[in-house]
Amino acid sequence: AGGGKALPEYAAWKDADAMIVHSANTIELRREAFGHSTITPSERLYVRNNLNPPPADIVKDPDVWSLEVAGVAKPGSLTVADLKRLGLTAVTMVLQCSGNGRAWFPHKPSGTQWTVGAAGCVVFAGVPVRDVVAALGGVAGGMKYMTGTGGEALPEGVDPNMVRVERSVPLEAMEDAILAWELNGAALPLAHGGPLRLIVPGYMGVNNIKYIRRLAFTEAQSPAKIQQSSYRFYPVGEKGSDKYPSIWEMPVNSWLTSPYEPGKPLSAGRMLLSGVALGGFHALKGVEVSIDGGQTWQSAEWFGPDMGRYAWRSFAMSVDLKPGKYRIATRATNDQGETQPKERRENNRGYNNNSWLDHSVELEVV
Ligand code: MSS
């Protein structure tokens, strides 16, 4: 992988040449390694852990993993084997870290300097949360949030709320949520939250709780720091708190993925510019491409499968480029009429970057 850090053991099966290893818990897909098949192979799916992952033996026999469910009429514990009897569904969706695109924020927010590769489009399979809730008599009265708790062992001597990975999303998100044990047709690997993960399609990565131990329907949002003050959208220089919006729904976005090879000019002539576009929380409507830094735009064509509201779509546009330098930008719009802005929306932690200018690339043609 050209001198980068080595893959950590729990993710040693990743495609090393396709990844940028920022740290043992933050691994990004290279822009030039997205491919054209719409689905991101598991070997190329980014990894982000807020805490070190649990020991690998938890995925040896996924069926025995148990989940506690609270805030329902009949609270209780269910194993993955039990869950497999309750219902089945699958969703193709974009999994994307809230900090994807952080590298372009000029105030240099702390955190991983992701560009485009903290995202992938993958298939998760499992049981609809709705079916689990129905089997347990329904959500208890007055509950406003769905709260998932990660299964990591917590360091001793610290307030659990300071470190615990526990996130709440609005109760409505339950409708499309899944408790998943499969990724892209194989058992969910530890790196992506096996044996069991809460999947909340259309919501930013952090809300998809890995190795989930507890699913609770709650009146209030989790008291954990990761809910109360982290993963909030607030002004540069301020302190995060619950008065600011939580990082929940994903915004519309897109970026060019090929042809692109850092430092390698392209030969002049006809070529296809291609990339991926996502509607975010809503379905996609269209995507445009500009070869002059956003002065003029042309609609691109979709290619490949349309895998629904939560998936991304591949697009391409044919161009004939003479020698020169071109700033290639892409701009997606969703079915709510939301279009990527030119400028990023500044915020202290560098979340939700969907600026088309930041995501643009310069191509040199010779
Ligand atoms: N879960 C848990 N349990 N833990 C941790 O750490 N992280 C987050 C999610 N979940 C975590 C969890 C985040 S933050 C993200 S992005 C995601 O996950 C990732 O995923 P993958 O599979 O890729 O690794 Mo940012 O917004």
mmCIF file of C-alpha atoms and ligand atoms in Angstrom:
data_model
loop_
_atom_site.group_PDB
_atom_site.id
_atom_site.type_symbol
_atom_site.label_atom_id
_atom_site.label_comp_id
_atom_site.label_asym_id
_atom_site.label_seq_id
_atom_site.Cartn_x
_atom_site.Cartn_y
_atom_site.Cartn_z
ATOM 1 C CA ALA A 1 0.000 0.000 0.000
ATOM 2 C CA GLY A 2 2.914 2.308 -0.728
ATOM 3 C CA GLY A 3 4.472 3.034 2.645
ATOM 4 C CA GLY A 4 1.279 3.588 4.652
ATOM 5 C CA LYS A 5 0.585 2.021 8.020
ATOM 6 C CA ALA A 6 -0.173 -1.706 8.126
ATOM 7 C CA LEU A 7 -3.733 -2.979 8.507
ATOM 8 C CA PRO A 8 -4.608 -3.918 12.099
ATOM 9 C CA GLU A 9 -5.156 -7.619 12.794
ATOM 10 C CA TYR A 10 -8.970 -7.483 13.019
ATOM 11 C CA ALA A 11 -9.008 -5.913 9.544
ATOM 12 C CA ALA A 12 -6.058 -7.799 8.038
ATOM 13 C CA TRP A 13 -8.429 -9.276 5.440
ATOM 14 C CA LYS A 14 -9.007 -5.834 3.869
ATOM 15 C CA ASP A 15 -7.645 -5.055 0.409
ATOM 16 C CA ALA A 16 -4.474 -3.275 1.564
ATOM 17 C CA ASP A 17 -3.698 -1.634 -1.788
ATOM 18 C CA ALA A 18 -7.143 -0.047 -1.921
ATOM 19 C CA MET A 19 -7.048 1.428 1.572
ATOM 20 C CA ILE A 20 -5.423 4.306 3.432
ATOM 21 C CA VAL A 21 -4.693 3.238 7.007
ATOM 22 C CA HIS A 22 -4.951 6.441 9.062
ATOM 23 C CA SER A 23 -4.768 4.490 12.326
ATOM 24 C CA ALA A 24 -5.699 1.048 13.670
ATOM 25 C CA ASN A 25 -9.284 2.267 14.053
ATOM 26 C CA THR A 26 -9.649 4.506 10.993
ATOM 27 C CA ILE A 27 -9.205 2.996 7.528
ATOM 28 C CA GLU A 28 -10.305 4.783 4.345
ATOM 29 C CA LEU A 29 -10.961 3.618 0.775
ATOM 30 C CA ARG A 30 -8.855 5.390 -1.867
ATOM 31 C CA ARG A 31 -10.816 7.516 -4.342
ATOM 32 C CA GLU A 32 -9.296 5.583 -7.245
ATOM 33 C CA ALA A 33 -10.390 2.241 -5.750
ATOM 34 C CA PHE A 34 -14.200 2.653 -5.752
ATOM 35 C CA GLY A 35 -14.678 0.590 -8.929
ATOM 36 C CA HIS A 36 -17.784 0.726 -11.143
ATOM 37 C CA SER A 37 -19.961 -2.032 -9.682
ATOM 38 C CA THR A 38 -22.004 0.176 -7.333
ATOM 39 C CA ILE A 39 -21.592 -2.259 -4.433
ATOM 40 C CA THR A 40 -18.502 -1.793 -2.310
ATOM 41 C CA PRO A 41 -16.833 -5.141 -1.626
ATOM 42 C CA SER A 42 -16.444 -5.757 2.112
ATOM 43 C CA GLU A 43 -12.646 -5.845 1.604
ATOM 44 C CA ARG A 44 -12.881 -2.208 0.490
ATOM 45 C CA LEU A 45 -15.348 -0.892 3.028
ATOM 46 C CA TYR A 46 -13.887 1.782 5.327
ATOM 47 C CA VAL A 47 -13.578 1.173 9.063
ATOM 48 C CA ARG A 48 -14.094 3.589 11.890
ATOM 49 C CA ASN A 49 -14.057 2.605 15.571
ATOM 50 C CA ASN A 50 -14.452 5.047 18.436
ATOM 51 C CA LEU A 51 -13.207 2.370 20.848
ATOM 52 C CA ASN A 52 -11.059 -0.673 20.156
ATOM 53 C CA PRO A 53 -13.214 -3.502 18.822
ATOM 54 C CA PRO A 54 -14.132 -6.410 21.128
ATOM 55 C CA PRO A 55 -12.149 -9.686 20.926
ATOM 56 C CA ALA A 56 -12.538 -11.669 17.691
ATOM 57 C CA ASP A 57 -14.087 -14.680 19.432
ATOM 58 C CA ILE A 58 -17.467 -12.911 19.635
ATOM 59 C CA VAL A 59 -18.017 -13.674 15.936
ATOM 60 C CA LYS A 60 -17.095 -17.377 16.199
ATOM 61 C CA ASP A 61 -20.672 -18.422 16.895
ATOM 62 C CA PRO A 62 -22.861 -15.427 16.077
ATOM 63 C CA ASP A 63 -26.055 -17.258 17.038
ATOM 64 C CA VAL A 64 -25.242 -17.187 20.754
ATOM 65 C CA TRP A 65 -24.751 -13.403 20.946
ATOM 66 C CA SER A 66 -27.535 -11.936 23.003
ATOM 67 C CA LEU A 67 -29.324 -8.638 22.755
ATOM 68 C CA GLU A 68 -31.280 -7.010 25.520
ATOM 69 C CA VAL A 69 -34.395 -5.165 24.388
ATOM 70 C CA ALA A 70 -35.920 -2.528 26.664
ATOM 71 C CA GLY A 71 -38.664 0.062 26.395
ATOM 72 C CA VAL A 72 -41.120 -2.421 24.884
ATOM 73 C CA ALA A 73 -44.250 -3.981 26.433
ATOM 74 C CA LYS A 74 -42.385 -7.238 27.159
ATOM 75 C CA PRO A 75 -38.692 -6.427 27.664
ATOM 76 C CA GLY A 76 -36.241 -9.289 27.450
ATOM 77 C CA SER A 77 -33.181 -10.857 25.923
ATOM 78 C CA LEU A 78 -32.974 -12.450 22.491
ATOM 79 C CA THR A 79 -30.085 -14.312 20.908
ATOM 80 C CA VAL A 80 -29.167 -13.917 17.250
ATOM 81 C CA ALA A 81 -30.639 -17.403 16.764
ATOM 82 C CA ASP A 82 -33.947 -16.120 18.189
ATOM 83 C CA LEU A 83 -33.829 -13.035 15.975
ATOM 84 C CA LYS A 84 -33.335 -15.176 12.867
ATOM 85 C CA ARG A 85 -36.771 -16.714 13.474
ATOM 86 C CA LEU A 86 -38.605 -13.388 13.690
ATOM 87 C CA GLY A 87 -38.189 -11.880 10.253
ATOM 88 C CA LEU A 88 -35.871 -11.289 7.333
ATOM 89 C CA THR A 89 -35.014 -8.305 5.221
ATOM 90 C CA ALA A 90 -32.078 -6.762 3.413
ATOM 91 C CA VAL A 91 -31.178 -3.217 2.442
ATOM 92 C CA THR A 92 -28.618 -1.784 0.051
ATOM 93 C CA MET A 93 -27.376 1.430 1.562
ATOM 94 C CA VAL A 94 -24.632 3.943 1.920
ATOM 95 C CA LEU A 95 -22.663 3.597 5.123
ATOM 96 C CA GLN A 96 -20.748 6.815 5.594
ATOM 97 C CA CYS A 97 -18.834 8.387 8.455
ATOM 98 C CA SER A 98 -20.097 11.772 9.632
ATOM 99 C CA GLY A 99 -16.558 13.095 9.179
ATOM 100 C CA ASN A 100 -16.157 12.017 5.545
ATOM 101 C CA GLY A 101 -14.802 15.103 3.739
ATOM 102 C CA ARG A 102 -13.349 16.575 6.939
ATOM 103 C CA ALA A 103 -9.912 17.012 5.338
ATOM 104 C CA TRP A 104 -11.173 20.095 3.452
ATOM 105 C CA PHE A 105 -12.297 22.152 6.430
ATOM 106 C CA PRO A 106 -9.841 25.070 6.692
ATOM 107 C CA HIS A 107 -9.941 25.258 10.502
ATOM 108 C CA LYS A 108 -8.477 21.729 10.666
ATOM 109 C CA PRO A 109 -11.029 20.041 12.927
ATOM 110 C CA SER A 110 -9.618 17.320 15.153
ATOM 111 C CA GLY A 111 -10.381 13.788 14.043
ATOM 112 C CA THR A 112 -9.504 11.659 11.039
ATOM 113 C CA GLN A 113 -8.692 13.637 7.888
ATOM 114 C CA TRP A 114 -11.014 11.673 5.616
ATOM 115 C CA THR A 115 -11.497 12.796 2.027
ATOM 116 C CA VAL A 116 -14.090 10.694 0.140
ATOM 117 C CA GLY A 117 -13.337 7.151 1.257
ATOM 118 C CA ALA A 118 -15.115 6.902 4.614
ATOM 119 C CA ALA A 119 -18.131 5.646 2.675
ATOM 120 C CA GLY A 120 -19.345 2.549 0.907
ATOM 121 C CA CYS A 121 -22.546 1.138 -0.580
ATOM 122 C CA VAL A 122 -23.239 -2.281 0.887
ATOM 123 C CA VAL A 123 -25.996 -4.801 1.540
ATOM 124 C CA PHE A 124 -26.971 -5.584 5.128
ATOM 125 C CA ALA A 125 -29.349 -8.433 5.938
ATOM 126 C CA GLY A 126 -31.100 -9.243 9.190
ATOM 127 C CA VAL A 127 -34.437 -8.798 10.888
ATOM 128 C CA PRO A 128 -36.548 -5.619 10.693
ATOM 129 C CA VAL A 129 -36.521 -3.895 14.097
ATOM 130 C CA ARG A 130 -40.302 -3.567 13.635
ATOM 131 C CA ASP A 131 -40.676 -7.361 13.712
ATOM 132 C CA VAL A 132 -38.646 -7.649 16.891
ATOM 133 C CA VAL A 133 -40.684 -4.926 18.529
ATOM 134 C CA ALA A 134 -43.952 -6.571 17.448
ATOM 135 C CA ALA A 135 -42.814 -9.885 18.960
ATOM 136 C CA LEU A 136 -42.205 -8.066 22.242
ATOM 137 C CA GLY A 137 -45.625 -6.445 22.386
ATOM 138 C CA GLY A 138 -44.804 -3.083 20.795
ATOM 139 C CA VAL A 139 -42.964 0.036 21.907
ATOM 140 C CA ALA A 140 -43.903 1.130 25.437
ATOM 141 C CA GLY A 141 -45.935 4.340 25.700
ATOM 142 C CA GLY A 142 -44.214 7.724 25.621
ATOM 143 C CA MET A 143 -40.977 6.607 23.987
ATOM 144 C CA LYS A 144 -39.416 9.090 21.562
ATOM 145 C CA TYR A 145 -36.059 7.541 20.637
ATOM 146 C CA MET A 146 -34.462 4.276 19.610
ATOM 147 C CA THR A 147 -31.193 3.883 21.492
ATOM 148 C CA GLY A 148 -28.491 1.330 20.661
ATOM 149 C CA THR A 149 -25.530 0.413 22.868
ATOM 150 C CA GLY A 150 -22.249 -1.004 21.533
ATOM 151 C CA GLY A 151 -20.772 -4.165 23.013
ATOM 152 C CA GLU A 152 -17.249 -2.941 23.692
ATOM 153 C CA ALA A 153 -15.747 -3.561 27.119
ATOM 154 C CA LEU A 154 -15.324 -0.184 28.788
ATOM 155 C CA PRO A 155 -12.111 0.916 30.481
ATOM 156 C CA GLU A 156 -12.322 0.765 34.263
ATOM 157 C CA GLY A 157 -12.347 3.815 36.469
ATOM 158 C CA VAL A 158 -14.008 6.121 33.937
ATOM 159 C CA ASP A 159 -17.589 7.308 33.837
ATOM 160 C CA PRO A 160 -19.169 4.926 31.288
ATOM 161 C CA ASN A 161 -21.066 7.836 29.747
ATOM 162 C CA MET A 162 -17.777 9.437 28.748
ATOM 163 C CA VAL A 163 -16.723 6.502 26.571
ATOM 164 C CA ARG A 164 -19.687 4.250 25.792
ATOM 165 C CA VAL A 165 -20.755 4.089 22.151
ATOM 166 C CA GLU A 166 -24.473 4.633 22.584
ATOM 167 C CA ARG A 167 -26.598 6.592 20.132
ATOM 168 C CA SER A 168 -30.237 7.594 19.980
ATOM 169 C CA VAL A 169 -32.197 8.266 16.810
ATOM 170 C CA PRO A 170 -35.796 9.481 16.512
ATOM 171 C CA LEU A 171 -38.368 6.711 17.001
ATOM 172 C CA GLU A 172 -39.523 7.065 13.351
ATOM 173 C CA ALA A 173 -36.158 5.670 12.250
ATOM 174 C CA MET A 174 -37.340 2.306 13.570
ATOM 175 C CA GLU A 175 -39.490 1.880 10.433
ATOM 176 C CA ASP A 176 -36.549 1.038 8.156
ATOM 177 C CA ALA A 177 -34.065 -0.088 10.833
ATOM 178 C CA ILE A 178 -32.568 -3.582 10.849
ATOM 179 C CA LEU A 179 -30.707 -5.762 13.316
ATOM 180 C CA ALA A 180 -28.192 -7.170 10.847
ATOM 181 C CA TRP A 181 -25.979 -10.262 10.982
ATOM 182 C CA GLU A 182 -24.912 -10.281 7.333
ATOM 183 C CA LEU A 183 -22.876 -7.948 5.114
ATOM 184 C CA ASN A 184 -22.650 -8.416 1.340
ATOM 185 C CA GLY A 185 -23.760 -12.037 1.542
ATOM 186 C CA ALA A 186 -21.471 -13.237 4.328
ATOM 187 C CA ALA A 187 -21.555 -13.273 8.114
ATOM 188 C CA LEU A 188 -21.019 -9.765 9.483
ATOM 189 C CA PRO A 189 -17.295 -9.435 10.265
ATOM 190 C CA LEU A 190 -16.132 -8.055 13.606
ATOM 191 C CA ALA A 191 -14.690 -4.982 11.866
ATOM 192 C CA HIS A 192 -18.200 -4.020 10.757
ATOM 193 C CA GLY A 193 -20.038 -4.868 13.930
ATOM 194 C CA GLY A 194 -20.521 -8.621 13.950
ATOM 195 C CA PRO A 195 -22.195 -10.648 15.345
ATOM 196 C CA LEU A 196 -25.077 -8.129 15.337
ATOM 197 C CA ARG A 197 -25.401 -4.513 14.263
ATOM 198 C CA LEU A 198 -28.119 -1.899 14.350
ATOM 199 C CA ILE A 199 -28.584 -0.486 10.859
ATOM 200 C CA VAL A 200 -30.404 2.813 10.430
ATOM 201 C CA PRO A 201 -30.587 3.452 6.663
ATOM 202 C CA GLY A 202 -30.258 7.090 5.603
ATOM 203 C CA TYR A 203 -28.564 8.091 8.862
ATOM 204 C CA MET A 204 -24.876 8.896 9.263
ATOM 205 C CA GLY A 205 -22.431 6.099 10.151
ATOM 206 C CA VAL A 206 -22.186 6.754 13.873
ATOM 207 C CA ASN A 207 -25.836 5.800 14.376
ATOM 208 C CA ASN A 208 -25.252 2.244 13.126
ATOM 209 C CA ILE A 209 -24.221 0.593 16.379
ATOM 210 C CA LYS A 210 -21.785 -2.315 16.019
ATOM 211 C CA TYR A 211 -21.791 -5.448 18.196
ATOM 212 C CA ILE A 212 -25.031 -4.168 19.638
ATOM 213 C CA ARG A 213 -25.741 -5.364 23.193
ATOM 214 C CA ARG A 214 -28.830 -3.381 24.033
ATOM 215 C CA LEU A 215 -31.637 -1.847 22.035
ATOM 216 C CA ALA A 216 -33.865 0.430 24.061
ATOM 217 C CA PHE A 217 -36.842 2.605 23.286
ATOM 218 C CA THR A 218 -36.370 5.637 25.466
ATOM 219 C CA GLU A 219 -38.087 8.864 26.443
ATOM 220 C CA ALA A 220 -34.850 10.823 26.295
ATOM 221 C CA GLN A 221 -31.688 10.657 24.223
ATOM 222 C CA SER A 222 -28.764 8.680 25.600
ATOM 223 C CA PRO A 223 -26.795 10.464 28.344
ATOM 224 C CA ALA A 224 -23.542 9.292 26.692
ATOM 225 C CA LYS A 225 -21.109 11.999 25.593
ATOM 226 C CA ILE A 226 -21.173 10.620 22.031
ATOM 227 C CA GLN A 227 -24.863 11.583 21.968
ATOM 228 C CA GLN A 228 -24.990 14.695 24.154
ATOM 229 C CA SER A 229 -22.052 16.753 22.928
ATOM 230 C CA SER A 230 -20.144 14.807 20.261
ATOM 231 C CA TYR A 231 -21.606 14.285 16.795
ATOM 232 C CA ARG A 232 -23.426 17.606 16.942
ATOM 233 C CA PHE A 233 -23.452 20.246 14.217
ATOM 234 C CA TYR A 234 -22.257 23.485 15.823
ATOM 235 C CA PRO A 235 -20.266 26.600 14.965
ATOM 236 C CA VAL A 236 -16.477 26.615 14.737
ATOM 237 C CA GLY A 237 -14.909 27.456 18.080
ATOM 238 C CA GLU A 238 -18.007 26.597 20.138
ATOM 239 C CA LYS A 239 -18.437 23.642 22.492
ATOM 240 C CA GLY A 240 -20.753 20.791 21.500
ATOM 241 C CA SER A 241 -23.972 20.367 23.451
ATOM 242 C CA ASP A 242 -27.514 19.081 23.183
ATOM 243 C CA LYS A 243 -28.759 22.471 22.025
ATOM 244 C CA TYR A 244 -27.254 21.780 18.571
ATOM 245 C CA PRO A 245 -28.623 19.312 15.986
ATOM 246 C CA SER A 246 -27.457 15.721 16.297
ATOM 247 C CA ILE A 247 -25.714 14.129 13.297
ATOM 248 C CA TRP A 248 -28.602 12.008 12.049
ATOM 249 C CA GLU A 249 -29.838 12.225 8.438
ATOM 250 C CA MET A 250 -27.232 12.023 5.697
ATOM 251 C CA PRO A 251 -27.093 14.918 3.213
ATOM 252 C CA VAL A 252 -27.111 14.569 -0.600
ATOM 253 C CA ASN A 253 -23.600 14.083 -1.996
ATOM 254 C CA SER A 254 -21.505 12.866 -4.942
ATOM 255 C CA TRP A 255 -17.930 12.642 -6.125
ATOM 256 C CA LEU A 256 -15.871 11.633 -9.121
ATOM 257 C CA THR A 257 -14.072 8.312 -8.758
ATOM 258 C CA SER A 258 -12.599 7.737 -12.214
ATOM 259 C CA PRO A 259 -10.567 8.284 -14.249
ATOM 260 C CA TYR A 260 -8.386 9.458 -11.405
ATOM 261 C CA GLU A 261 -4.942 8.495 -10.310
ATOM 262 C CA PRO A 262 -3.097 10.967 -8.146
ATOM 263 C CA GLY A 263 -0.157 12.477 -10.023
ATOM 264 C CA LYS A 264 -0.868 10.621 -13.254
ATOM 265 C CA PRO A 265 -1.991 12.705 -16.264
ATOM 266 C CA LEU A 266 -4.604 11.317 -18.685
ATOM 267 C CA SER A 267 -4.149 10.979 -22.434
ATOM 268 C CA ALA A 268 -6.251 13.426 -24.441
ATOM 269 C CA GLY A 269 -9.351 12.158 -26.233
ATOM 270 C CA ARG A 270 -12.733 10.674 -25.478
ATOM 271 C CA MET A 271 -13.188 9.292 -21.976
ATOM 272 C CA LEU A 272 -15.881 8.596 -19.400
ATOM 273 C CA LEU A 273 -15.963 10.591 -16.206
ATOM 274 C CA SER A 274 -17.690 8.541 -13.560
ATOM 275 C CA GLY A 275 -18.537 8.616 -9.905
ATOM 276 C CA VAL A 276 -21.087 7.873 -7.220
ATOM 277 C CA ALA A 277 -24.081 9.939 -6.083
ATOM 278 C CA LEU A 278 -26.258 9.510 -3.019
ATOM 279 C CA GLY A 279 -29.532 11.162 -2.130
ATOM 280 C CA GLY A 280 -28.749 10.909 1.588
ATOM 281 C CA PHE A 281 -31.884 10.448 3.661
ATOM 282 C CA HIS A 282 -33.997 10.856 0.497
ATOM 283 C CA ALA A 283 -33.934 9.201 -2.917
ATOM 284 C CA LEU A 284 -31.759 10.630 -5.674
ATOM 285 C CA LYS A 285 -33.142 12.670 -8.496
ATOM 286 C CA GLY A 286 -30.182 13.545 -10.697
ATOM 287 C CA VAL A 287 -26.514 14.381 -10.934
ATOM 288 C CA GLU A 288 -24.608 16.882 -13.034
ATOM 289 C CA VAL A 289 -20.954 17.089 -13.980
ATOM 290 C CA SER A 290 -18.868 20.187 -14.697
ATOM 291 C CA ILE A 291 -15.477 20.151 -16.409
ATOM 292 C CA ASP A 292 -14.840 23.856 -15.851
ATOM 293 C CA GLY A 293 -14.905 24.143 -12.097
ATOM 294 C CA GLY A 294 -18.639 24.656 -11.832
ATOM 295 C CA GLN A 295 -19.215 27.385 -14.435
ATOM 296 C CA THR A 296 -21.286 25.088 -16.656
ATOM 297 C CA TRP A 297 -23.020 21.817 -15.817
ATOM 298 C CA GLN A 298 -24.340 18.902 -17.827
ATOM 299 C CA SER A 299 -26.545 16.019 -16.678
ATOM 300 C CA ALA A 300 -24.724 12.715 -16.309
ATOM 301 C CA GLU A 301 -26.252 9.297 -17.072
ATOM 302 C CA TRP A 302 -26.863 6.656 -14.450
ATOM 303 C CA PHE A 303 -25.413 3.246 -15.151
ATOM 304 C CA GLY A 304 -25.759 -0.034 -13.301
ATOM 305 C CA PRO A 305 -28.473 -1.049 -10.889
ATOM 306 C CA ASP A 306 -30.815 1.229 -8.950
ATOM 307 C CA MET A 307 -30.849 -0.334 -5.507
ATOM 308 C CA GLY A 308 -33.296 2.009 -3.887
ATOM 309 C CA ARG A 309 -33.558 5.133 -1.820
ATOM 310 C CA TYR A 310 -30.671 4.414 0.543
ATOM 311 C CA ALA A 311 -28.126 3.152 -2.006
ATOM 312 C CA TRP A 312 -25.829 5.275 -4.096
ATOM 313 C CA ARG A 313 -25.921 5.206 -7.864
ATOM 314 C CA SER A 314 -23.060 5.127 -10.316
ATOM 315 C CA PHE A 315 -23.015 7.781 -13.035
ATOM 316 C CA ALA A 316 -20.942 8.591 -16.069
ATOM 317 C CA MET A 317 -20.531 11.342 -18.623
ATOM 318 C CA SER A 318 -18.664 11.062 -21.888
ATOM 319 C CA VAL A 319 -16.275 13.927 -22.655
ATOM 320 C CA ASP A 320 -13.635 14.683 -25.251
ATOM 321 C CA LEU A 321 -10.771 16.435 -23.494
ATOM 322 C CA LYS A 322 -7.942 18.257 -25.236
ATOM 323 C CA PRO A 323 -4.633 18.713 -23.407
ATOM 324 C CA GLY A 324 -5.019 21.061 -20.460
ATOM 325 C CA LYS A 325 -6.123 21.197 -16.848
ATOM 326 C CA TYR A 326 -9.741 20.619 -15.904
ATOM 327 C CA ARG A 327 -11.487 21.035 -12.580
ATOM 328 C CA ILE A 328 -14.104 18.280 -12.538
ATOM 329 C CA ALA A 329 -17.021 18.800 -10.167
ATOM 330 C CA THR A 330 -20.128 16.697 -9.619
ATOM 331 C CA ARG A 331 -23.385 17.890 -8.080
ATOM 332 C CA ALA A 332 -26.258 15.627 -7.018
ATOM 333 C CA THR A 333 -29.864 16.558 -6.246
ATOM 334 C CA ASN A 334 -32.353 14.443 -4.304
ATOM 335 C CA ASP A 335 -36.089 14.070 -4.778
ATOM 336 C CA GLN A 336 -36.738 16.787 -2.168
ATOM 337 C CA GLY A 337 -34.936 19.230 -4.446
ATOM 338 C CA GLU A 338 -31.937 19.424 -2.126
ATOM 339 C CA THR A 339 -28.744 20.034 -4.138
ATOM 340 C CA GLN A 340 -25.149 19.918 -2.959
ATOM 341 C CA PRO A 341 -23.994 23.439 -2.061
ATOM 342 C CA LYS A 342 -20.865 24.933 -3.600
ATOM 343 C CA GLU A 343 -19.355 25.685 -0.194
ATOM 344 C CA ARG A 344 -19.151 23.356 2.775
ATOM 345 C CA ARG A 345 -21.296 24.277 5.778
ATOM 346 C CA GLU A 346 -18.701 25.176 8.367
ATOM 347 C CA ASN A 347 -18.976 23.419 11.697
ATOM 348 C CA ASN A 348 -16.548 22.765 14.493
ATOM 349 C CA ARG A 349 -16.056 19.020 14.041
ATOM 350 C CA GLY A 350 -16.082 18.999 10.252
ATOM 351 C CA TYR A 351 -19.208 16.901 9.760
ATOM 352 C CA ASN A 352 -21.601 16.441 6.825
ATOM 353 C CA ASN A 353 -19.343 17.950 4.152
ATOM 354 C CA ASN A 354 -21.251 17.830 0.861
ATOM 355 C CA SER A 355 -19.642 20.798 -0.887
ATOM 356 C CA TRP A 356 -19.257 20.080 -4.587
ATOM 357 C CA LEU A 357 -16.215 22.324 -4.743
ATOM 358 C CA ASP A 358 -14.402 20.441 -1.973
ATOM 359 C CA HIS A 359 -15.177 17.108 -3.642
ATOM 360 C CA SER A 360 -14.018 18.274 -7.090
ATOM 361 C CA VAL A 361 -10.683 17.150 -8.549
ATOM 362 C CA GLU A 362 -8.228 18.574 -11.013
ATOM 363 C CA LEU A 363 -7.477 16.341 -13.983
ATOM 364 C CA GLU A 364 -4.413 16.971 -16.080
ATOM 365 C CA VAL A 365 -4.785 15.916 -19.715
ATOM 366 C CA VAL A 366 -1.724 15.590 -21.978
HETATM 367 N N1 MSS B 1 -20.491 1.157 16.904
HETATM 368 C C1 MSS B 1 -19.732 0.805 17.965
HETATM 369 N N2 MSS B 1 -20.187 -0.148 18.835
HETATM 370 N N3 MSS B 1 -18.512 1.356 18.200
HETATM 371 C C2 MSS B 1 -18.019 2.341 17.361
HETATM 372 O O1 MSS B 1 -16.930 2.796 17.626
HETATM 373 N N4 MSS B 1 -18.387 3.756 15.402
HETATM 374 C C3 MSS B 1 -19.423 4.377 14.613
HETATM 375 C C4 MSS B 1 -20.367 3.361 13.987
HETATM 376 N N5 MSS B 1 -20.822 2.403 14.967
HETATM 377 C C5 MSS B 1 -18.804 2.757 16.261
HETATM 378 C C6 MSS B 1 -20.052 2.092 16.050
HETATM 379 C C7 MSS B 1 -18.921 5.259 13.533
HETATM 380 S S1 MSS B 1 -18.485 6.847 13.967
HETATM 381 C C8 MSS B 1 -18.955 4.913 12.219
HETATM 382 S S2 MSS B 1 -18.614 6.023 10.984
HETATM 383 C C9 MSS B 1 -19.415 3.557 11.802
HETATM 384 O O2 MSS B 1 -19.693 2.706 12.921
HETATM 385 C C10 MSS B 1 -18.297 2.913 10.968
HETATM 386 O O3 MSS B 1 -18.720 1.664 10.535
HETATM 387 P P1 MSS B 1 -17.687 0.705 9.768
HETATM 388 O O4 MSS B 1 -18.408 -0.610 9.594
HETATM 389 O O5 MSS B 1 -17.413 1.323 8.418
HETATM 390 O O6 MSS B 1 -16.428 0.594 10.552
HETATM 391 MO MO1 MSS B 1 -18.378 7.981 12.004
HETATM 392 O O7 MSS B 1 -19.925 8.846 11.849
#
